[in-house]
Short mmCIF file of C-alpha atoms in Angstrom, two decimals:
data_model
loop_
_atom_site.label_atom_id
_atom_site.label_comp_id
_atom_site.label_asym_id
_atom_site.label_seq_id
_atom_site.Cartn_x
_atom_site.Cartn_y
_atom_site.Cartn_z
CA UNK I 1 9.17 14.91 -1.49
CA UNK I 2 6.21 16.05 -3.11
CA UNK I 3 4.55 16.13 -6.94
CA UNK I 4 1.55 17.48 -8.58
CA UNK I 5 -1.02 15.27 -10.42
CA UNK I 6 -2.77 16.59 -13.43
CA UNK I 7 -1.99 20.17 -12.52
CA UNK I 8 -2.72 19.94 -8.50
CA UNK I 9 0.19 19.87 -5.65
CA UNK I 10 -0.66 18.62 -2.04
CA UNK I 11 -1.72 21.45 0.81
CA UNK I 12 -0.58 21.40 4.08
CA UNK I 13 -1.58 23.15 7.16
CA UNK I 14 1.92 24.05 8.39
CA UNK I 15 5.41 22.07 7.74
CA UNK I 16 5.15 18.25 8.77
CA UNK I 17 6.78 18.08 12.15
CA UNK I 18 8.83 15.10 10.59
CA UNK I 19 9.33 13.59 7.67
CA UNK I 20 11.77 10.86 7.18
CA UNK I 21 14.00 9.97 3.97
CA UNK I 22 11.79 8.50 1.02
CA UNK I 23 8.28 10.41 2.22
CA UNK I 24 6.02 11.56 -0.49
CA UNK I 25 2.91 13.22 -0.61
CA UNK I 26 1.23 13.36 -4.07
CA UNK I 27 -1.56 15.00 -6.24
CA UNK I 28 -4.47 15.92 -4.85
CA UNK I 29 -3.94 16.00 -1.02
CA UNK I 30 -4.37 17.85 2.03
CA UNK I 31 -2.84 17.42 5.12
CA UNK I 32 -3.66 19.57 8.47
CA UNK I 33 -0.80 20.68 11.39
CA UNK I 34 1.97 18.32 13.02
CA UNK I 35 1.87 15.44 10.30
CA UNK I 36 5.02 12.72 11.10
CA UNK I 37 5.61 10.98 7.93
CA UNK I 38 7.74 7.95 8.08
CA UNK I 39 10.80 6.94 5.97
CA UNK I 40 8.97 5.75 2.72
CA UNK I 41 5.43 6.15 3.77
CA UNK I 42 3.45 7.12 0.99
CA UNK I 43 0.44 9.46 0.50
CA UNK I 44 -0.94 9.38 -3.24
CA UNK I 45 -4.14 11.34 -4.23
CA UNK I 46 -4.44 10.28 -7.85
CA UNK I 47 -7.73 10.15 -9.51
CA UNK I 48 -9.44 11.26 -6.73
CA UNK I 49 -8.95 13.38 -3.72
CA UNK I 50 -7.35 12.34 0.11
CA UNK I 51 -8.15 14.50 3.24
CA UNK I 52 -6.18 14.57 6.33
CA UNK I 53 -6.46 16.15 9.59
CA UNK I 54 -4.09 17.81 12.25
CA UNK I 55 -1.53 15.46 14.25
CA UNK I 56 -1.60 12.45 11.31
CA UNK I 57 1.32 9.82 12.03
CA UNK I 58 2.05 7.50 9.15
CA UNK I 59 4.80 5.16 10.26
CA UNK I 60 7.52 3.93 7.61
CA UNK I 61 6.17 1.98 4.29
CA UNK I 62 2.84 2.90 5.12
CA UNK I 63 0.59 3.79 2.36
CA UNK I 64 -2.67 6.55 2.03
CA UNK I 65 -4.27 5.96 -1.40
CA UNK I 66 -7.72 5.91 -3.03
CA UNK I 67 -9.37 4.34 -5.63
CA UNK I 68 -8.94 5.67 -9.05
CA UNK I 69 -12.13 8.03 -9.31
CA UNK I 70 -15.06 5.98 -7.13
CA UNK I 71 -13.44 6.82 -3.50
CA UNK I 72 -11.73 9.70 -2.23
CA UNK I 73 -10.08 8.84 1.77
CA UNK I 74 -10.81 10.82 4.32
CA UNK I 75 -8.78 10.62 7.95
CA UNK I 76 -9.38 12.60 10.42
CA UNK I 77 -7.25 14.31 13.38
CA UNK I 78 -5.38 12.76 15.53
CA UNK I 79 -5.06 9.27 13.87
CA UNK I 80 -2.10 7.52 14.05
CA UNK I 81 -1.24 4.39 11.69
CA UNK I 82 1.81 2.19 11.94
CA UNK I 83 4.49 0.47 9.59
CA UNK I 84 3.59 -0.81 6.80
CA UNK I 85 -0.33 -0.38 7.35
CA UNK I 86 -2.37 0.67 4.10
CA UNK I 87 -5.86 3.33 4.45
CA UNK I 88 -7.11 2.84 1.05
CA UNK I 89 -10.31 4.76 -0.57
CA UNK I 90 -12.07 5.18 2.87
CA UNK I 91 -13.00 7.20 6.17
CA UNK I 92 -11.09 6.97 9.87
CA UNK I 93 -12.33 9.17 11.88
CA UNK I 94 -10.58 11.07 14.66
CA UNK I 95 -8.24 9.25 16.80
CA UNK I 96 -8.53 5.94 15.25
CA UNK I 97 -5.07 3.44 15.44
CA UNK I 98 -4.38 1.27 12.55
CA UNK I 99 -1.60 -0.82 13.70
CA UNK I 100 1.13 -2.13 11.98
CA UNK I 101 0.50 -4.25 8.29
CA UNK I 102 -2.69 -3.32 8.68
CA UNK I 103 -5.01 -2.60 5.57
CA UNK I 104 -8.44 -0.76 5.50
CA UNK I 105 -10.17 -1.23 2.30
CA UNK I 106 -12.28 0.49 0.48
CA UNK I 107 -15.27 2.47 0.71
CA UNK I 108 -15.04 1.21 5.05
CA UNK I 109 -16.09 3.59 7.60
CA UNK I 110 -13.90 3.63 10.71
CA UNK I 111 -15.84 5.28 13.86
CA UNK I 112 -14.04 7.44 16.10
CA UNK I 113 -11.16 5.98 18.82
CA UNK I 114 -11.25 2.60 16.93
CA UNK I 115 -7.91 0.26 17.44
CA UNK I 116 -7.53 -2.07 14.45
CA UNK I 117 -5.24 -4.49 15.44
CA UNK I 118 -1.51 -5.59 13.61
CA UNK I 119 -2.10 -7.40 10.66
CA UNK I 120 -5.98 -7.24 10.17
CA UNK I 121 -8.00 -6.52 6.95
CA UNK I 122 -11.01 -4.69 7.22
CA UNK I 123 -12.88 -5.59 4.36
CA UNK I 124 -14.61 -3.46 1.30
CA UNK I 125 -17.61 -1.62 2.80
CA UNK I 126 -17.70 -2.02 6.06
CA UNK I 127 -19.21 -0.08 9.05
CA UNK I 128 -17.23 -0.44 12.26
CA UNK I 129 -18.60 1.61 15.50
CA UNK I 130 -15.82 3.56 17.23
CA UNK I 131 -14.28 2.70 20.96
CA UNK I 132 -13.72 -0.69 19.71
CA UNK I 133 -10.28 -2.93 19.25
CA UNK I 134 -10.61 -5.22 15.65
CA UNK I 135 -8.84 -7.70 14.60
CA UNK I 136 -8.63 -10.84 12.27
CA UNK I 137 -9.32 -11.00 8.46
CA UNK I 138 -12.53 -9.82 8.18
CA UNK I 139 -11.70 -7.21 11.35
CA UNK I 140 -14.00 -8.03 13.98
CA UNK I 141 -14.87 -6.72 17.07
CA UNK I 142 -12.95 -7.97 20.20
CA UNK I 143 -13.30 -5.84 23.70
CA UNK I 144 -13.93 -2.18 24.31
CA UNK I 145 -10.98 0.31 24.28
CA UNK I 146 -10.98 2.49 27.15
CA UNK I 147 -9.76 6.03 26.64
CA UNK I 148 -6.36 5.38 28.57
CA UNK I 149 -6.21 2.07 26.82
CA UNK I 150 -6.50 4.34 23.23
CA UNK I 151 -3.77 7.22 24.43
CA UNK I 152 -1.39 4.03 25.17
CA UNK I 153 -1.82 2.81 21.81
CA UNK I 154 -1.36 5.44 20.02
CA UNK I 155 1.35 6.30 21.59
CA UNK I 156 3.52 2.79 21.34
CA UNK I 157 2.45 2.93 17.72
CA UNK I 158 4.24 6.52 17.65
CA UNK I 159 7.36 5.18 20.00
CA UNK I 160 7.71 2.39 17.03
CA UNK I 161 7.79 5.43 14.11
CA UNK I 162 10.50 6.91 16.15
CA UNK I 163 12.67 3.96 15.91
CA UNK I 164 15.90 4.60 12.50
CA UNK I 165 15.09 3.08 9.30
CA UNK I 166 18.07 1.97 6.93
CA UNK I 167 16.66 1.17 3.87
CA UNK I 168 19.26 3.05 1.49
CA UNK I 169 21.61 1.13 -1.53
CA UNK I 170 22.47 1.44 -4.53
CA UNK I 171 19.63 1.91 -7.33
CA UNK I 172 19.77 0.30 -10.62
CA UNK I 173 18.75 2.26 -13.60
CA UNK I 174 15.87 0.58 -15.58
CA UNK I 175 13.93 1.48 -19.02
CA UNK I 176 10.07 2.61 -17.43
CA UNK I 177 8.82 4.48 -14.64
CA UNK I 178 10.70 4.20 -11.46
CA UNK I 179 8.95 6.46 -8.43
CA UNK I 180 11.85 8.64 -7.06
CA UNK I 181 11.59 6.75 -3.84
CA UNK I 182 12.06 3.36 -5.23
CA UNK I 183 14.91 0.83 -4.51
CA UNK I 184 16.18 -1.43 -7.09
CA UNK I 185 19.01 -3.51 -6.79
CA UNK I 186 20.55 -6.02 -8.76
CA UNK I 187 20.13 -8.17 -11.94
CA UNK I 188 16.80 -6.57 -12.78
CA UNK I 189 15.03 -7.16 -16.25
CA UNK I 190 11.73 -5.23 -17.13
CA UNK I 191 9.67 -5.11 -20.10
CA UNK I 192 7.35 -1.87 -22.22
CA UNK I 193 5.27 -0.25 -19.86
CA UNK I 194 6.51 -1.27 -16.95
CA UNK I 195 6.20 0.82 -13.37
CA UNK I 196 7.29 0.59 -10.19
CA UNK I 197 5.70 2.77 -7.67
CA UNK I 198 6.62 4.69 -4.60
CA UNK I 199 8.58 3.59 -1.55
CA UNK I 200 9.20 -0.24 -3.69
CA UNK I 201 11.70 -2.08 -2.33
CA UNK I 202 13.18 -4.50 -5.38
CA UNK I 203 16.70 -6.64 -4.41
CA UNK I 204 17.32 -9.68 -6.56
CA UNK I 205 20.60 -10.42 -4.25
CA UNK I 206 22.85 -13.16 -6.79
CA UNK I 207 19.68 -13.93 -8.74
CA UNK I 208 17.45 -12.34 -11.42
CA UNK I 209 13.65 -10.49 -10.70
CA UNK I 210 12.04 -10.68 -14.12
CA UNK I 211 8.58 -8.19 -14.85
CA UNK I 212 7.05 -8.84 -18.12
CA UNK I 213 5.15 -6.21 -20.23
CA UNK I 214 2.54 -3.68 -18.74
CA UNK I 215 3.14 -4.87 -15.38
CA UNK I 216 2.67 -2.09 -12.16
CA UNK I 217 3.97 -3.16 -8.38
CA UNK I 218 2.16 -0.77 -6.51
CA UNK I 219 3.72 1.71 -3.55
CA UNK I 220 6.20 0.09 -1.12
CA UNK I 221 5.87 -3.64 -1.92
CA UNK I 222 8.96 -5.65 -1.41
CA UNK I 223 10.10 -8.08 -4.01
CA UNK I 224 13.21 -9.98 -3.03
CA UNK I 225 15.35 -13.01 -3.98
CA UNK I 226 16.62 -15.15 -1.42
CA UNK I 227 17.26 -18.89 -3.01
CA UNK I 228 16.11 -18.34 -6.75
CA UNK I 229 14.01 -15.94 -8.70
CA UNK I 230 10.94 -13.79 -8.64
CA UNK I 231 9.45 -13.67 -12.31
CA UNK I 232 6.18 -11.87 -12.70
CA UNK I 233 4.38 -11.68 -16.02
CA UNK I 234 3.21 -9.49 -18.28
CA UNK I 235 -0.06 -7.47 -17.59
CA UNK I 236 -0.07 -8.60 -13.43
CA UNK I 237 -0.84 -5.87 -10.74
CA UNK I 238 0.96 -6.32 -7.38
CA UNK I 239 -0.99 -3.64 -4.79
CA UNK I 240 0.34 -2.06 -2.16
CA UNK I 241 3.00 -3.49 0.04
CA UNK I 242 3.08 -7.21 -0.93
CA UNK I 243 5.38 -8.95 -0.34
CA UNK I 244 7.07 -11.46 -2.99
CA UNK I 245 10.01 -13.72 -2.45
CA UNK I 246 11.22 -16.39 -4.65
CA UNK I 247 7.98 -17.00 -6.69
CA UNK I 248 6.17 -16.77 -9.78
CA UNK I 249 3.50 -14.64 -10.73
CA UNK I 250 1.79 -15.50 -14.12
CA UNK I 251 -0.06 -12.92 -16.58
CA UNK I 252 -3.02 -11.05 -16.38
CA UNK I 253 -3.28 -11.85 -12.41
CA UNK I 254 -3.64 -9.44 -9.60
CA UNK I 255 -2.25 -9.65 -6.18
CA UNK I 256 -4.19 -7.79 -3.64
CA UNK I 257 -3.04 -5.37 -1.09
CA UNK I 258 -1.14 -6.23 2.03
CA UNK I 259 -0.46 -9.95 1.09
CA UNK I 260 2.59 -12.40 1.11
CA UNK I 261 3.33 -14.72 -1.33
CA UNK I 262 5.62 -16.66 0.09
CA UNK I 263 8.91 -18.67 -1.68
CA UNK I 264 8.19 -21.54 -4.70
CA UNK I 265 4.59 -20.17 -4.74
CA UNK I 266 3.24 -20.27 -8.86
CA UNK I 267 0.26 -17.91 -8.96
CA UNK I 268 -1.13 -19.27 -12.02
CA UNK I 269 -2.53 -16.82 -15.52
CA UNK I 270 -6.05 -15.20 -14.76
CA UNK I 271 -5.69 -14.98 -10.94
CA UNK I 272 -7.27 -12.92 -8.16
CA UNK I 273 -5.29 -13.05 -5.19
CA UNK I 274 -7.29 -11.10 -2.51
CA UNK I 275 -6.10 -8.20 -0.37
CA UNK I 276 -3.93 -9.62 3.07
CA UNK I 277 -3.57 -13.52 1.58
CA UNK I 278 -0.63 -15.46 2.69
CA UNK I 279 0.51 -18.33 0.85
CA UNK I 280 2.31 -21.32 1.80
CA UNK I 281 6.24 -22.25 0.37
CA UNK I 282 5.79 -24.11 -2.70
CA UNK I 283 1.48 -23.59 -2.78
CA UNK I 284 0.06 -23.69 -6.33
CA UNK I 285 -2.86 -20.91 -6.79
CA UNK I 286 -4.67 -22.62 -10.21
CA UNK I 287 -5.85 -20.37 -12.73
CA UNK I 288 -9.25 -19.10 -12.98
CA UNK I 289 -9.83 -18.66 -9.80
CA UNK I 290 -10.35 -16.00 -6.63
CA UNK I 291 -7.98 -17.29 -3.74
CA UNK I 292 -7.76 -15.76 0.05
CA UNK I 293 -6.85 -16.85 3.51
CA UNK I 294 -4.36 -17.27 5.90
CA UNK I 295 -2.86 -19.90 4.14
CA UNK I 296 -4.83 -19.08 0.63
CA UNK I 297 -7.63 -21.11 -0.20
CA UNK I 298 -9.94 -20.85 -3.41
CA UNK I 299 -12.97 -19.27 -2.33
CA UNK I 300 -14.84 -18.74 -5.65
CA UNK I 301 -14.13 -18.59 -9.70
CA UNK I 302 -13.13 -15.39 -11.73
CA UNK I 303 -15.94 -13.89 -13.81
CA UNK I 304 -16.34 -11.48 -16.83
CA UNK I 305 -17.04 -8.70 -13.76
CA UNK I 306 -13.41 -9.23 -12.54
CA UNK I 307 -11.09 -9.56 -15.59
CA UNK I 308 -12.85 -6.56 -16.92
CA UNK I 309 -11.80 -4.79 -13.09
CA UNK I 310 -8.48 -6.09 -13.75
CA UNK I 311 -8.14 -5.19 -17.05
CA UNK I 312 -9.40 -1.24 -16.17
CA UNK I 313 -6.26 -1.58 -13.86
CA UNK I 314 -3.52 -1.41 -16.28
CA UNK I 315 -4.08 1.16 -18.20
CA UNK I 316 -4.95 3.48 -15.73
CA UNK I 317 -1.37 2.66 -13.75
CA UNK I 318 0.19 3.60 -17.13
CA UNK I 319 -1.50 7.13 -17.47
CA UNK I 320 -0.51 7.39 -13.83
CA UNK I 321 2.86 7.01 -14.26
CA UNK I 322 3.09 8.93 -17.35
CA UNK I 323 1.80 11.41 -15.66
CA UNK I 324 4.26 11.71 -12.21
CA UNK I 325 6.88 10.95 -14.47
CA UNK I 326 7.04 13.97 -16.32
CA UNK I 327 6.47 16.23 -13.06
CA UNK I 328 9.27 17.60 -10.94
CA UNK I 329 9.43 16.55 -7.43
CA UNK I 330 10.38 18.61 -4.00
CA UNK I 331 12.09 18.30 -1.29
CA UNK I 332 9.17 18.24 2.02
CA UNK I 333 9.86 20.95 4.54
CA UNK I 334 10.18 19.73 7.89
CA UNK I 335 10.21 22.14 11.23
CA UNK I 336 13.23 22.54 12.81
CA UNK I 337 12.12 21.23 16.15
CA UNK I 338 15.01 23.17 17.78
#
């Protein structure tokens, strides 16, 4: 489907060659020729613009966003990035691969034919030359890519999009803005100004998932109950595709793109959980304080500079939302390929 922003619908070059149940493509963007957009991949140009070129694969849950009005995200052609990976408010140039879960950040410049490998972060602002393979969390350099070596990754990345999604169920009606796209199922409370973005997944199974007041979980990020409940306070920002299960989030905290909090984690009031962090079961992350790693670690205390840059957050999700909630969505043309 697809949905104007503030008066401007996407552009595209010619009807996506494919795009799979739960796509969207919002606001401000423009695609070129051949795009394949996986089941619940999102592409939202909000606040600022996003560019794409010809032959773009997005594989499913993926997400294309930028950052409010301070980056726009340019991709160029040929670039293919898998499940679940997130290109946020920055540049890939031609023929890059972003594999699977993972993120770019933003304001990052991606040089042409570079790999970046499953699960890496590539952090705010950085510079990485093209014809290389990245990986880890900061995305480092780690051998040459060949230019057989790059046509065989993009296209296992492309074999993996190909592969049927079943993500449908039942979806539970709930008082604030639920993206078209979202799933919600279950015992599911939610408080005022509540939204829940494009391409969500939300199943409380037998138990409850609780969202206080003001609270936004960005595009597809899963929240799910497997042995008890997920309760997430008021005035907390989840980013794109985290995950949650079984844990508490406390107010006025943000969890950062890509990561996974993982069951009995308590991420305590006045918390900055940075982008791709992984918790351990039952870890404590104490208040005041920035946390990242792979398990999370503190790595520094919160300052004026940050609240205020999560406080900015909230209210701009809520004009979003206001906003694509009172615009009509349509269906995405797809080519027949017969």
């Amino acid at each position: 489907m697809s949905a104007a922003y503030n008066g401007t619908s996407p552009a595209f070059g010619g009807d996506p060659a494919f795009a799979g149940e739960g796509a969207v493509v919002l606001g401000r963007a423009t695609l070129g020729s051949g795009a394949w957009l996986g089941p619940w991949s999102v592409i939202r140009a909000d606040g600022h613009y996003v560019e794409i070129g010809d032959d773009f694969h997005l594989g499913a849950h993926a997400t294309v966003h930028i950052a409010h009005d301070v980056y726009p995200t340019h991709i160029g052609n040929r670039v293919t990035a898998g499940q679940g990976a997130v290109i946020h408010a920055c540049t890939v140039a031609d023929g890059c691969v972003i594999e699977r879960e993972a993120v770019i950040l933003d304001g990052s410049r991606i040089g042409p034919g570079a790999v970046i490998s499953a699960g890496s972060i590539v952090f705010p602002r950085s510079e990485l030359e093209g014809g290389w393979l990245y990986s880890g969390s900061p995305a480092k350099p780690v051998a040459r890519v060949t230019e057989p070596e790059l046509a065989a990754y993009h296209q296992r990345i492309r074999n993996e999009g190909a592969k049927p999604q079943d993500d449908g169920g039942l979806q539970t009606s709930l008082d604030c803005f639920v993206a078209p796209s979202a799933r919600v199922r279950g015992t599911v409370e939610v408080g005022e100004g509540v939204g829940i973005w494009y391409g969500c997944r939300l199943d409380a199974g037998g138990h409850r998932i609780v969202i206080g007041d003001g609270t936004n979980v960005q595009d597809n990020s899963l929240v799910t109950c497997e042995a008890g409940e997920v309760v997430i306070g008021p005035d907390v920002t989840i980013g794109h595709n985290v995950t949650l299960t079984d844990c508490v989030i406390e107010s006025g905290s943000l969890v950062g793109i890509g990561s996974l909090i993982a069951p009995g984690t308590v991420v305590e009031s006045d918390v900055l959980v940075a982008a791709g962090t992984q918790t351990e079961p039952g870890q404590r992350l104490t208040s005041g304080q920035v946390w990242a790693g792979r398990p999370a670690r503190a790595i520094g205390a919160m300052d004026d500079r940050k609240r205020k840059m999560l406080a900015l957050t909230l209210p701009t999700y809520r004009d979003y939302a206001n906003r694509f909630r009172a615009t009509p969505h349509h269906p995405l043309n797809v080519t027949d390929p017969s």
